[in-house]
Amino acid sequence: MLFVVVLSVAMAVGAIAYIARLFVRDHKIDTRGRDIRVLVEDVRHVGTNDSGSVTIAYRLSWIEGGEARYVEGRETLLARRVPLVRKGCEVDIRYLDDDHLSFVFDA
């Protein structure tokens, strides 16, 4: 019984810590990031969840200081946003570093 209680508490604390980490990440991107217009070099569907969100893997590029920059990653988007991120399209992102970026969509 004690094991179940300890495991439950550990899982709850872990879930709360993960959600807090996501909020901190988004806050850093919003406050310290910069807006960049990027070209979608490649995008592919990775998975879908029950809430209507789609996870994509992407490769983006842009020119900065006369050099081409590239970034790859995964992002979970609302299903209605996925058609806006197609290969060959330009999209806006908020960029902090290669591990911290977010797609920017008009409301």
mmCIF file of C-alpha atoms in Angstrom:
data_model
loop_
_atom_site.group_PDB
_atom_site.id
_atom_site.type_symbol
_atom_site.label_atom_id
_atom_site.label_comp_id
_atom_site.label_asym_id
_atom_site.label_seq_id
_atom_site.Cartn_x
_atom_site.Cartn_y
_atom_site.Cartn_z
ATOM 1 C CA MET A 1 0.000 0.000 0.000
ATOM 2 C CA LEU A 2 2.813 2.393 0.869
ATOM 3 C CA PHE A 3 4.432 1.726 -2.508
ATOM 4 C CA VAL A 4 1.236 2.719 -4.338
ATOM 5 C CA VAL A 5 0.945 5.967 -2.366
ATOM 6 C CA VAL A 6 4.603 6.869 -2.949
ATOM 7 C CA LEU A 7 4.331 6.037 -6.651
ATOM 8 C CA SER A 8 1.135 8.105 -6.992
ATOM 9 C CA VAL A 9 2.716 11.102 -5.280
ATOM 10 C CA ALA A 10 5.843 10.811 -7.435
ATOM 11 C CA MET A 11 3.763 10.676 -10.619
ATOM 12 C CA ALA A 12 1.694 13.694 -9.563
ATOM 13 C CA VAL A 13 4.796 15.727 -8.697
ATOM 14 C CA GLY A 14 6.412 14.699 -11.986
ATOM 15 C CA ALA A 15 3.363 15.763 -13.993
ATOM 16 C CA ILE A 16 3.187 19.135 -12.252
ATOM 17 C CA ALA A 17 6.927 19.696 -12.755
ATOM 18 C CA TYR A 18 6.626 18.884 -16.470
ATOM 19 C CA ILE A 19 3.740 21.313 -16.934
ATOM 20 C CA ALA A 20 5.637 24.016 -15.034
ATOM 21 C CA ARG A 21 8.678 23.411 -17.260
ATOM 22 C CA LEU A 22 6.523 23.943 -20.367
ATOM 23 C CA PHE A 23 5.181 27.237 -18.985
ATOM 24 C CA VAL A 24 8.706 28.439 -18.161
ATOM 25 C CA ARG A 25 9.917 27.441 -21.649
ATOM 26 C CA ASP A 26 7.077 29.324 -23.343
ATOM 27 C CA HIS A 27 7.660 32.379 -21.148
ATOM 28 C CA LYS A 28 11.368 32.447 -22.095
ATOM 29 C CA ILE A 29 10.521 32.217 -25.789
ATOM 30 C CA ASP A 30 7.908 34.982 -25.513
ATOM 31 C CA THR A 31 10.089 37.393 -23.531
ATOM 32 C CA ARG A 32 13.558 36.781 -24.960
ATOM 33 C CA GLY A 33 12.878 35.317 -28.408
ATOM 34 C CA ARG A 34 12.877 37.165 -31.704
ATOM 35 C CA ASP A 35 10.467 36.948 -34.615
ATOM 36 C CA ILE A 36 11.820 35.257 -37.738
ATOM 37 C CA ARG A 37 10.210 34.335 -41.049
ATOM 38 C CA VAL A 38 11.419 30.856 -42.058
ATOM 39 C CA LEU A 39 11.053 28.462 -44.975
ATOM 40 C CA VAL A 40 9.635 25.018 -44.212
ATOM 41 C CA GLU A 41 12.187 22.685 -45.816
ATOM 42 C CA ASP A 42 10.490 19.482 -44.684
ATOM 43 C CA VAL A 43 7.535 18.522 -42.512
ATOM 44 C CA ARG A 44 6.034 15.146 -41.694
ATOM 45 C CA HIS A 45 3.256 13.826 -39.505
ATOM 46 C CA VAL A 46 4.539 11.994 -36.417
ATOM 47 C CA GLY A 47 1.397 11.364 -34.416
ATOM 48 C CA THR A 48 -2.083 12.437 -33.385
ATOM 49 C CA ASN A 49 -3.686 12.522 -29.961
ATOM 50 C CA ASP A 50 -7.288 12.311 -28.802
ATOM 51 C CA SER A 51 -7.570 16.040 -28.146
ATOM 52 C CA GLY A 52 -7.251 16.921 -31.829
ATOM 53 C CA SER A 53 -3.582 17.877 -31.779
ATOM 54 C CA VAL A 54 -1.022 16.674 -34.293
ATOM 55 C CA THR A 55 2.693 16.216 -33.686
ATOM 56 C CA ILE A 56 4.915 17.098 -36.626
ATOM 57 C CA ALA A 57 8.638 16.818 -37.270
ATOM 58 C CA TYR A 58 10.026 19.795 -39.168
ATOM 59 C CA ARG A 59 13.146 21.256 -40.749
ATOM 60 C CA LEU A 60 13.223 25.039 -41.125
ATOM 61 C CA SER A 61 15.720 27.376 -42.758
ATOM 62 C CA TRP A 62 16.397 31.098 -42.990
ATOM 63 C CA ILE A 63 19.203 33.444 -43.978
ATOM 64 C CA GLU A 64 20.990 35.257 -41.158
ATOM 65 C CA GLY A 65 24.177 37.259 -41.543
ATOM 66 C CA GLY A 66 24.603 36.022 -45.107
ATOM 67 C CA GLU A 67 24.554 32.382 -44.003
ATOM 68 C CA ALA A 68 21.807 29.788 -44.176
ATOM 69 C CA ARG A 69 20.611 28.618 -40.764
ATOM 70 C CA TYR A 70 18.717 25.393 -40.194
ATOM 71 C CA VAL A 71 16.752 24.013 -37.273
ATOM 72 C CA GLU A 72 14.986 20.692 -36.855
ATOM 73 C CA GLY A 73 12.537 19.605 -34.210
ATOM 74 C CA ARG A 74 9.090 18.418 -33.247
ATOM 75 C CA GLU A 75 6.058 20.426 -32.313
ATOM 76 C CA THR A 76 2.487 19.610 -31.357
ATOM 77 C CA LEU A 77 -0.044 21.819 -33.116
ATOM 78 C CA LEU A 78 -3.800 22.020 -33.249
ATOM 79 C CA ALA A 79 -5.033 20.019 -36.240
ATOM 80 C CA ARG A 80 -6.407 23.171 -37.884
ATOM 81 C CA ARG A 81 -2.919 24.761 -37.814
ATOM 82 C CA VAL A 82 -1.101 21.864 -39.498
ATOM 83 C CA PRO A 83 -2.078 22.871 -43.083
ATOM 84 C CA LEU A 84 -0.329 26.218 -42.468
ATOM 85 C CA VAL A 85 3.013 24.411 -42.016
ATOM 86 C CA ARG A 86 3.610 22.811 -45.419
ATOM 87 C CA LYS A 87 6.842 22.080 -47.260
ATOM 88 C CA GLY A 88 7.847 25.118 -49.314
ATOM 89 C CA CYS A 89 5.753 27.586 -47.297
ATOM 90 C CA GLU A 90 7.066 30.435 -45.204
ATOM 91 C CA VAL A 91 5.918 30.655 -41.597
ATOM 92 C CA ASP A 92 6.635 32.932 -38.660
ATOM 93 C CA ILE A 93 8.377 31.613 -35.576
ATOM 94 C CA ARG A 94 9.483 33.077 -32.282
ATOM 95 C CA TYR A 95 13.123 31.948 -31.938
ATOM 96 C CA LEU A 96 15.297 31.890 -28.828
ATOM 97 C CA ASP A 97 17.716 29.111 -29.795
ATOM 98 C CA ASP A 98 17.615 25.792 -31.658
ATOM 99 C CA ASP A 99 15.913 24.074 -28.725
ATOM 100 C CA HIS A 100 13.508 26.914 -27.913
ATOM 101 C CA LEU A 101 11.191 28.125 -30.650
ATOM 102 C CA SER A 102 7.493 28.316 -31.240
ATOM 103 C CA PHE A 103 5.347 28.753 -34.319
ATOM 104 C CA VAL A 104 3.411 32.012 -34.493
ATOM 105 C CA PHE A 105 -0.038 31.990 -36.055
ATOM 106 C CA ASP A 106 -2.486 34.845 -36.469
ATOM 107 C CA ALA A 107 -5.535 34.461 -34.271
#
